[in-house]
Amino acid sequence: MMGGQVPILVLKEGTERETGRVAQKRNIEVAKAIADAVRTTLGPKGMDKMLVDSLGDIVITNDGATILKEIDVAHPAAKMMVEVAKSQDTEVGDGTTSAVVLSGELLKMAEELLDQNVHPTVITNGYRLAAEKALEILPELGIKVDNDEILKEIAMTAMTGKNVGDSKEYLADIAVKAVKAVAEEINGKTVVDVDNIKVEKKQGGGIRDTELIDGIILDKEKVHPRMPKRVEKAKIALINTGFEVKKTEISAKIQINRPEDIQAFLDQEAEEIRKMVEKVKEVGANVVFCQKAIDDLAQHYMAKYGIYAVRRVKKSDMEKLSKATGAKIITNLDDLSEDDLGYAEVVEERKIGEDHMTFVMGCKNPKSVSILIRGGTEHVVDEVDRALHDALKVVGVALEDGVAVPGGGATEIELAMKLREYAPSVGGREQLAIEKFADALEIIPRTLAENAGLDAIDIMMKLKAEHQKGNRYAGVDVFEGTIADMVERKVIEPLRVKKQAIESATEVATMILRIDDVIAAKGTDKDKGKGPGGDMGGMGGPGGMGGMPGMM
Ligand code: ADP
Ligand code: MG
């Protein structure tokens, strides 16, 4: 490029740019705002948020991941914070609020160091060292997870704060049973894929009507009233083409001259459909799950042969059925053979609330279970769904790793104490950053206390004193308003949840700290009407960093 005196214009007109301390300050402010937005929801005494979307639909929850998913943030730093919550949620299913609150606090502490002219690189180095050390110390707090009781406690800790009334223990029990049912031993390691647990929701009844089903449930009824309601020793065909005469792609003209020919033509169509059903019957299937349509005539024949059939089954459910019953999904009916059929002890239609659902129970593969969630209103059902989502994930993670740590801020306070002991060994200005990292960890117990309406200063003093005395499990008992042994109080969380929260919070905080230049393209057309920068104010539109001009 040419040098000289004339400034070179590299950015498109209208591009917004912030550099240096201004950019840094702004990013930190935004990240803190996000953390503040969810802070009040942390812990069993956290408040709920009522979220209203643009269509007026309401969600009431204190689930960090859900809140951040629903709010529409525009600033790139805000988006990064939301990403933390999302990854925490997908990785471990819990600890989303904690991760976001910790990120915010790490940035707040960094700001104090920036004000003392500590360079961002020094801060990020110190933070990295602190995080590494914290992960190294974490297993020292480990509690062995070796029985169902402790798994249930982990499930219940994850569900505290969820609006599921006094049904936590009931749901925890279901979560533990479901996870254990799908757990597999692979190369001597326990592996849990909670996606193998099919969750269906049906409004009606009470939370305690929620049940664990040994098999697969489909929110579908049989296609014809004269089909059997229940089939025992079910031989199941999974078909992903329709039971109907295919309309040809090329429009053909059929010339019919005599009235008898019409009948002949229709007869021929009927014959084709009859043959399709004959084929199914011939190979010995008495249950058909079809991904597409089932023609009236086909329904009639199936009913006549005592076949139970369901149409328009979702592709994902076809796959689950295949896994559960051992049936092969067939595209061409001519290829169907007896070997392709799956097996289940019972397939039956049951009336749940106002609707009929299909239950496939006692499957060939015993590692297929479903949970049918019930509850008085849609909001209740959805909240139970969120609570179970967290519970299933944490129980799965805890079963895989076999190790948990105390909750209620006990782990964070212990880590903070140990990091302060470690900091001087590093020395220099990094030491300051490590100490700030330790301070930031304290946000968890402090917030738990604050949200419970306790005197946070007093609680923090007592908590630190206990840990100094060597009571590693001392945490905030938010119900009694005192300090208590969290293991005795049965407040425990999988180690992996804490590990993930520390890792992702550190990652996003250091990432944000390293940015000293934000260049955002002018809001694109699709952003119009949202106002510049949406509700977070500031740079760009939702196009944000994505729409950067190609100058870097
Ligand atoms: P997150 O999205 O981070 O999981 P939660 O609102 O679920 O947020 O709160 C989790 C925090 O609440 C954890 O620090 C956990 O240890 C703590 N906690 C859960 N149950 C209790 C309890 N009964 N007493 C004290 N703290 C608890
Ligand atoms: Mg939680």
XYZ file of C-alpha atoms and ligand atoms in Angstrom:
580
model
C 0.000 0.000 0.000
C 1.045 3.595 -0.478
C 2.227 5.594 2.480
C 2.442 9.348 2.472
C 0.527 12.008 4.267
C -2.909 11.325 2.939
C -4.827 9.020 5.266
C -5.800 5.854 3.517
C -9.434 5.001 3.738
C -9.758 1.308 4.408
C -13.132 1.194 6.072
C -16.405 1.543 4.283
C -18.326 4.668 4.973
C -20.585 4.275 7.995
C -18.418 1.624 9.621
C -18.233 2.140 13.359
C -14.942 1.755 15.088
C -13.824 1.883 18.661
C -10.237 1.409 19.683
C -7.996 1.035 22.712
C -9.363 1.668 26.155
C -12.697 2.857 24.809
C -13.313 -0.456 23.074
C -12.129 -2.400 26.080
C -14.271 -0.447 28.518
C -17.303 -0.818 26.341
C -16.855 -4.560 25.938
C -16.414 -5.048 29.657
C -19.450 -2.908 30.406
C -21.579 -4.948 28.050
C -20.368 -8.285 29.433
C -21.044 -7.099 32.973
C -24.532 -6.022 31.961
C -25.248 -9.537 30.721
C -23.891 -11.053 33.917
C -25.999 -8.657 35.989
C -29.078 -9.631 34.035
C -28.883 -13.227 35.217
C -27.169 -12.747 38.584
C -30.357 -12.428 40.577
C -31.502 -15.840 39.403
C -28.518 -17.742 40.836
C -29.194 -20.423 43.399
C -32.240 -21.966 45.014
C -33.416 -18.604 46.282
C -32.818 -16.859 42.981
C -35.636 -14.881 41.449
C -37.413 -15.810 38.248
C -37.549 -13.851 35.051
C -40.603 -13.440 32.939
C -39.645 -13.352 29.321
C -42.068 -12.089 26.730
C -41.163 -12.618 23.111
C -42.241 -10.506 20.151
C -45.321 -12.690 19.685
C -46.349 -12.213 23.290
C -45.484 -15.735 24.392
C -44.378 -15.918 27.984
C -41.696 -18.008 29.599
C -41.170 -17.859 33.351
C -37.885 -19.360 34.440
C -34.645 -18.797 36.265
C -32.707 -21.010 33.946
C -29.702 -19.003 32.798
C -29.390 -20.712 29.446
C -33.054 -20.180 28.656
C -32.978 -16.525 29.633
C -29.966 -15.780 27.502
C -31.379 -17.760 24.599
C -34.550 -15.696 24.651
C -33.111 -12.215 25.019
C -31.989 -10.627 21.840
C -28.502 -9.216 22.254
C -26.718 -7.246 19.615
C -23.293 -6.282 20.895
C -20.540 -8.722 19.938
C -19.280 -8.934 23.527
C -22.822 -9.726 24.663
C -23.017 -12.458 22.070
C -19.823 -13.945 23.387
C -21.342 -14.093 26.860
C -24.433 -15.804 25.512
C -22.169 -18.327 23.801
C -20.624 -19.183 27.174
C -24.046 -20.070 28.514
C -24.881 -22.115 25.447
C -21.702 -24.132 25.488
C -22.016 -24.732 29.222
C -25.537 -25.963 28.603
C -24.662 -28.327 25.787
C -21.507 -29.650 27.423
C -22.749 -30.287 30.923
C -26.370 -29.116 31.110
C -25.981 -27.026 34.239
C -23.974 -24.173 35.702
C -24.911 -21.738 32.967
C -25.735 -18.849 35.269
C -22.602 -19.501 37.293
C -20.411 -19.442 34.192
C -21.882 -16.164 32.994
C -21.739 -14.535 36.424
C -18.133 -15.635 36.830
C -17.180 -14.239 33.412
C -18.717 -10.915 34.343
C -16.859 -10.816 37.631
C -13.537 -11.771 36.048
C -13.955 -8.819 33.709
C -14.935 -6.494 36.523
C -11.789 -7.452 38.410
C -9.711 -7.049 35.261
C -11.057 -3.558 34.883
C -9.603 -2.630 38.267
C -6.216 -3.865 37.099
C -6.521 -2.008 33.804
C -7.175 1.139 35.810
C -3.877 0.512 37.595
C -2.246 0.304 34.166
C -1.656 -3.430 34.227
C -1.409 -4.547 30.631
C -4.220 -6.806 29.325
C -1.683 -9.435 28.296
C -0.441 -9.679 31.869
C -3.992 -10.037 33.114
C -4.881 -12.749 30.636
C -1.678 -14.628 31.471
C -2.439 -14.429 35.159
C -6.010 -15.561 34.600
C -4.848 -18.536 32.588
C -2.391 -19.584 35.258
C -5.101 -19.211 37.891
C -7.599 -21.273 35.905
C -5.057 -24.021 35.339
C -4.208 -24.101 39.014
C -7.874 -24.112 39.973
C -8.520 -27.145 37.776
C -5.542 -28.831 39.365
C -6.901 -28.208 42.880
C -10.484 -29.112 42.032
C -10.114 -32.927 42.352
C -8.868 -32.470 45.930
C -12.430 -31.520 46.783
C -13.765 -34.577 44.991
C -16.535 -36.696 46.447
C -16.927 -40.212 45.120
C -20.126 -40.866 43.209
C -20.740 -44.543 43.749
C -24.383 -45.014 44.624
C -27.860 -44.007 43.523
C -28.468 -41.886 46.582
C -25.654 -39.524 45.702
C -26.789 -39.392 42.071
C -30.206 -38.366 43.307
C -28.670 -35.637 45.444
C -26.817 -34.342 42.400
C -30.049 -34.326 40.405
C -31.837 -32.468 43.172
C -29.104 -29.866 43.507
C -29.352 -29.212 39.775
C -33.116 -28.799 40.071
C -33.132 -26.421 43.029
C -34.554 -23.128 41.968
C -36.687 -24.711 39.279
C -40.402 -24.243 39.787
C -41.333 -27.857 40.176
C -42.784 -27.544 43.631
C -42.190 -30.415 46.016
C -41.689 -32.929 43.220
C -37.911 -32.622 43.036
C -37.209 -35.907 44.712
C -39.773 -37.657 42.555
C -38.222 -36.254 39.379
C -34.670 -36.905 40.620
C -35.599 -40.532 41.058
C -36.873 -40.740 37.485
C -33.761 -38.991 36.178
C -31.420 -41.429 37.928
C -33.342 -44.473 36.723
C -33.475 -43.167 33.157
C -29.764 -42.381 33.029
C -28.805 -45.721 34.496
C -31.005 -47.461 31.950
C -29.162 -45.934 29.005
C -25.647 -46.055 30.505
C -23.279 -48.310 28.595
C -19.882 -49.785 29.328
C -17.531 -49.066 26.460
C -13.915 -50.197 26.833
C -14.314 -50.290 30.574
C -15.655 -46.743 30.686
C -19.179 -45.689 31.538
C -20.743 -43.721 28.713
C -24.090 -41.980 28.932
C -25.803 -40.436 25.959
C -28.866 -38.726 27.370
C -30.166 -38.213 23.850
C -31.161 -41.856 24.083
C -33.768 -40.831 26.619
C -36.811 -39.703 24.701
C -38.719 -36.967 26.454
C -42.352 -36.360 25.532
C -44.579 -33.714 27.076
C -48.309 -33.877 27.500
C -50.233 -31.235 29.350
C -52.662 -32.527 31.946
C -52.525 -34.381 35.238
C -49.952 -33.402 37.838
C -46.160 -33.381 37.882
C -46.270 -36.660 39.761
C -48.008 -38.321 36.837
C -44.708 -37.910 35.013
C -43.432 -41.391 34.349
C -40.490 -43.351 33.128
C -41.438 -45.705 30.327
C -39.429 -48.742 29.433
C -39.525 -48.086 25.708
C -40.447 -45.412 23.214
C -43.483 -43.136 23.259
C -44.848 -41.469 20.168
C -47.280 -38.591 20.260
C -49.329 -40.375 17.585
C -52.450 -42.515 17.430
C -53.144 -45.537 15.277
C -54.517 -44.537 11.892
C -57.702 -46.569 11.909
C -60.246 -47.153 14.691
C -60.633 -50.833 13.797
C -56.970 -51.571 14.256
C -56.079 -53.446 17.456
C -55.505 -51.245 20.506
C -52.730 -53.484 21.700
C -50.352 -55.831 19.951
C -48.287 -58.284 21.939
C -45.001 -59.725 20.689
C -44.965 -56.965 18.139
C -43.066 -57.491 14.919
C -42.390 -54.023 13.705
C -41.845 -52.714 10.191
C -40.356 -49.242 9.722
C -41.272 -47.897 6.310
C -40.274 -44.502 5.021
C -42.370 -44.448 1.880
C -46.108 -43.898 1.766
C -48.774 -46.555 1.408
C -50.364 -44.884 -1.576
C -50.142 -45.018 -5.329
C -47.326 -42.763 -6.350
C -48.263 -39.917 -8.583
C -45.899 -40.034 -11.526
C -43.644 -37.054 -12.016
C -44.370 -36.870 -15.719
C -47.979 -35.985 -16.328
C -49.339 -38.863 -18.331
C -52.648 -38.807 -20.047
C -54.798 -41.821 -19.619
C -57.432 -42.270 -22.208
C -60.509 -43.966 -20.953
C -63.192 -44.631 -23.510
C -65.574 -47.010 -21.885
C -67.114 -46.768 -18.407
C -65.851 -50.279 -17.588
C -62.333 -48.994 -18.104
C -62.693 -46.494 -15.254
C -63.486 -49.305 -12.928
C -60.604 -51.326 -14.272
C -58.244 -48.440 -13.717
C -59.411 -47.895 -10.146
C -59.238 -51.592 -9.496
C -55.673 -51.585 -10.636
C -54.772 -48.794 -8.190
C -56.547 -50.604 -5.388
C -54.732 -53.751 -6.326
C -51.388 -52.011 -6.040
C -52.206 -50.751 -2.580
C -53.525 -54.132 -1.515
C -50.281 -55.696 -2.672
C -48.281 -53.279 -0.532
C -50.206 -54.299 2.553
C -50.031 -57.969 1.543
C -46.281 -57.660 1.435
C -46.164 -56.337 4.990
C -48.457 -59.104 6.176
C -46.513 -61.740 4.277
C -43.222 -60.981 6.063
C -45.073 -61.263 9.350
C -45.267 -57.662 10.550
C -48.144 -56.778 12.860
C -47.062 -53.191 13.527
C -46.153 -50.574 10.933
C -44.544 -47.203 11.573
C -44.680 -45.195 8.404
C -42.827 -41.939 7.889
C -45.240 -40.866 5.152
C -48.955 -41.152 4.440
C -51.133 -44.248 4.630
C -53.957 -44.257 2.106
C -57.537 -44.965 3.305
C -57.637 -48.206 1.432
C -54.304 -49.298 2.872
C -55.661 -48.476 6.335
C -58.673 -50.619 5.617
C -56.571 -53.625 4.618
C -54.192 -53.185 7.549
C -57.131 -53.048 9.964
C -58.533 -56.160 8.321
C -55.260 -57.999 8.889
C -55.027 -56.806 12.496
C -52.000 -54.623 11.855
C -51.403 -51.636 14.114
C -50.196 -48.707 12.007
C -49.038 -45.161 12.641
C -48.400 -42.647 9.895
C -46.253 -39.538 9.500
C -43.760 -40.542 12.164
C -40.921 -38.023 12.504
C -37.622 -39.042 10.958
C -35.835 -38.689 14.308
C -38.432 -40.955 15.897
C -38.025 -43.513 13.107
C -34.339 -43.594 13.958
C -35.053 -43.998 17.653
C -37.503 -46.808 16.892
C -34.929 -48.486 14.714
C -32.348 -48.352 17.484
C -34.817 -49.522 20.108
C -36.538 -52.368 18.260
C -33.758 -53.425 15.921
C -35.910 -52.826 12.854
C -34.342 -51.630 9.636
C -35.858 -48.565 8.001
C -37.096 -49.660 4.586
C -37.402 -47.372 1.588
C -38.552 -49.850 -1.007
C -41.344 -52.165 0.115
C -40.225 -54.849 -2.335
C -37.028 -55.196 -0.314
C -38.845 -55.811 2.970
C -38.010 -59.158 4.503
C -38.588 -60.807 7.847
C -35.060 -59.945 8.952
C -35.836 -56.255 8.685
C -38.519 -56.408 11.335
C -37.949 -55.165 14.853
C -39.321 -56.497 18.089
C -41.121 -55.160 21.143
C -43.106 -56.976 23.830
C -46.064 -54.662 23.484
C -47.215 -51.879 21.213
C -50.317 -50.141 22.404
C -52.373 -47.012 22.216
C -53.083 -45.216 25.466
C -55.197 -42.196 26.187
C -53.096 -39.505 27.836
C -55.071 -36.399 28.726
C -57.117 -35.580 25.674
C -54.879 -37.367 23.207
C -53.935 -40.853 22.189
C -50.299 -41.834 22.195
C -48.479 -44.932 21.026
C -46.322 -46.837 23.514
C -43.671 -49.240 22.295
C -42.559 -51.187 25.341
C -40.165 -53.954 26.196
C -37.971 -53.250 23.205
C -35.291 -55.544 21.878
C -32.679 -53.035 22.989
C -33.299 -52.498 26.696
C -31.341 -49.246 26.577
C -34.272 -47.314 25.220
C -36.383 -45.417 27.683
C -38.695 -42.440 27.540
C -39.981 -39.956 30.040
C -43.539 -38.748 29.687
C -43.801 -35.361 31.359
C -47.151 -34.351 32.783
C -48.260 -31.151 34.464
C -51.275 -28.950 34.907
C -50.370 -26.195 32.468
C -48.079 -25.688 29.542
C -45.780 -23.557 31.711
C -45.481 -26.289 34.300
C -44.774 -28.946 31.684
C -42.105 -26.755 30.108
C -40.432 -26.014 33.425
C -40.399 -29.704 34.330
C -38.823 -30.310 30.937
C -36.063 -27.783 31.697
C -35.539 -29.191 35.190
C -35.286 -32.739 33.863
C -32.956 -31.616 31.101
C -30.523 -30.317 33.734
C -31.032 -33.312 36.002
C -30.487 -35.896 33.251
C -27.352 -34.165 32.047
C -25.730 -33.789 35.469
C -26.568 -37.322 36.509
C -25.088 -38.566 33.233
C -21.934 -36.533 33.685
C -21.574 -37.603 37.331
C -22.081 -41.256 36.438
C -19.473 -41.035 33.674
C -16.842 -39.299 35.800
C -17.749 -40.755 39.172
C -16.794 -37.603 41.001
C -18.629 -34.599 42.429
C -17.774 -31.487 44.429
C -19.664 -29.523 47.101
C -22.023 -26.743 45.948
C -23.334 -23.716 47.799
C -20.143 -21.776 47.063
C -17.956 -24.198 49.050
C -15.860 -25.157 46.047
C -15.376 -21.586 44.896
C -14.316 -20.345 48.327
C -11.848 -23.189 48.739
C -10.377 -22.550 45.290
C -10.072 -18.825 46.058
C -8.206 -19.563 49.261
C -5.828 -21.984 47.560
C -5.207 -19.581 44.680
C -4.239 -16.826 47.102
C -1.675 -19.185 48.589
C -0.394 -19.967 45.122
C -0.202 -16.397 43.790
C 3.052 -15.291 45.513
C 4.905 -18.226 43.988
C 4.218 -16.693 40.581
C 5.138 -13.171 41.649
C 5.311 -10.117 39.427
C 2.209 -8.471 38.125
C 0.677 -11.811 37.179
C 0.363 -12.390 40.903
C -2.086 -9.487 41.037
C -4.166 -11.085 38.309
C -4.240 -14.426 40.090
C -5.413 -12.704 43.262
C -8.126 -10.957 41.292
C -9.179 -14.303 39.841
C -9.525 -15.568 43.408
C -11.622 -12.523 44.317
C -13.825 -13.147 41.282
C -14.593 -16.722 42.355
C -16.149 -15.351 45.539
C -18.969 -13.891 43.497
C -20.706 -17.295 43.603
C -21.157 -17.674 47.395
C -21.709 -13.934 47.768
C -24.483 -13.938 45.199
C -26.078 -17.039 46.723
C -26.174 -15.195 50.055
C -27.449 -11.966 48.549
C -30.175 -13.712 46.592
C -31.324 -15.386 49.804
C -31.587 -11.996 51.463
C -28.709 -12.715 53.832
C -26.042 -10.364 55.111
C -23.453 -11.203 52.480
C -20.519 -9.540 54.249
C -21.157 -11.481 57.418
C -21.674 -14.770 55.562
C -18.497 -14.334 53.550
C -16.459 -13.663 56.670
C -17.750 -16.762 58.403
C -17.353 -18.851 55.288
C -13.710 -17.878 54.861
C -13.046 -18.539 58.533
C -14.455 -22.057 58.220
C -12.269 -22.807 55.224
C -9.231 -21.428 57.027
C -10.000 -23.943 59.745
C -9.949 -26.683 57.149
C -13.678 -27.219 56.650
C -13.471 -27.676 52.908
C -17.142 -28.432 52.417
C -18.450 -25.347 54.221
C -20.900 -23.442 52.054
C -23.912 -21.170 52.234
C -27.021 -22.820 53.574
C -29.496 -20.509 51.909
C -32.482 -22.009 53.678
C -31.157 -21.722 57.217
C -29.228 -18.554 56.534
C -26.054 -20.023 57.977
C -22.814 -21.722 57.013
C -23.100 -25.496 56.789
C -21.339 -28.567 55.488
C -22.655 -28.866 51.933
C -22.059 -32.601 51.721
C -24.152 -33.095 54.845
C -26.778 -30.788 53.338
C -26.657 -32.901 50.167
C -25.773 -29.947 47.974
C -23.364 -31.463 45.477
C -22.575 -30.991 41.821
C -20.582 -32.932 39.248
C -16.955 -31.881 39.156
C -17.226 -31.454 35.412
C -19.849 -28.724 35.782
C -17.436 -26.625 37.864
C -14.518 -27.402 35.601
C -16.439 -26.371 32.519
C -17.692 -23.172 34.163
C -14.170 -22.124 35.146
C -12.763 -22.971 31.745
C -15.386 -21.209 29.696
C -15.602 -18.165 31.957
C -11.837 -17.732 31.776
C -11.854 -18.219 28.051
C -14.469 -15.601 27.313
C -13.026 -13.105 29.801
C -9.540 -13.349 28.327
C -10.933 -13.221 24.819
C -12.808 -10.025 25.573
C -9.778 -8.518 27.315
C -7.554 -9.059 24.321
C -9.822 -7.063 22.024
C -8.696 -3.486 21.619
C -10.381 -2.704 18.377
C -13.989 -3.196 17.417
C -14.860 -2.508 13.834
C -18.463 -3.010 12.953
C -20.095 -2.688 9.601
C -22.993 -0.351 9.238
C -26.261 -2.061 10.162
C -27.604 -4.000 7.238
C -31.165 -3.744 5.960
C -32.403 -6.685 7.954
C -31.401 -4.895 11.130
C -33.547 -1.893 10.430
C -36.239 -1.254 12.967
C -34.303 -2.840 15.785
C -32.507 0.428 16.425
C -28.776 0.727 16.347
C -27.206 -1.919 18.524
C -30.494 -3.231 19.840
C -31.039 -3.000 23.566
C -27.403 -3.240 24.528
C -26.520 0.016 22.834
C -23.334 0.538 20.951
C -21.760 -1.135 18.041
C -23.361 -2.372 14.899
C -26.564 -4.254 14.606
C -27.066 -7.959 15.088
C -24.772 -8.169 12.078
C -22.102 -7.021 14.506
C -18.677 -8.476 14.067
C -19.894 -10.854 11.428
C -20.221 -8.072 8.923
C -16.694 -6.780 9.216
C -15.250 -5.212 6.124
C -12.410 -7.155 4.643
C -9.602 -4.969 5.858
C -7.843 -7.071 8.412
P -26.697 -22.435 37.326
O -27.337 -22.027 36.039
O -25.321 -21.879 37.438
O -26.761 -23.896 37.580
P -28.511 -22.188 39.538
O -29.565 -21.153 39.701
O -28.923 -23.578 39.276
O -27.518 -21.669 38.445
O -27.624 -22.138 40.855
C -26.515 -22.956 41.026
C -25.818 -22.624 42.305
O -26.693 -22.823 43.414
C -24.631 -23.528 42.525
O -23.554 -22.779 43.026
C -25.145 -24.517 43.540
O -24.113 -25.067 44.317
C -26.052 -23.649 44.351
N -27.054 -24.417 45.105
C -27.936 -25.315 44.613
N -28.703 -25.822 45.607
C -28.299 -25.240 46.751
C -28.693 -25.333 48.116
N -29.674 -26.137 48.491
N -28.038 -24.574 49.006
C -27.050 -23.753 48.611
N -26.642 -23.597 47.361
C -27.239 -24.331 46.426
Mg -28.368 -25.102 37.964
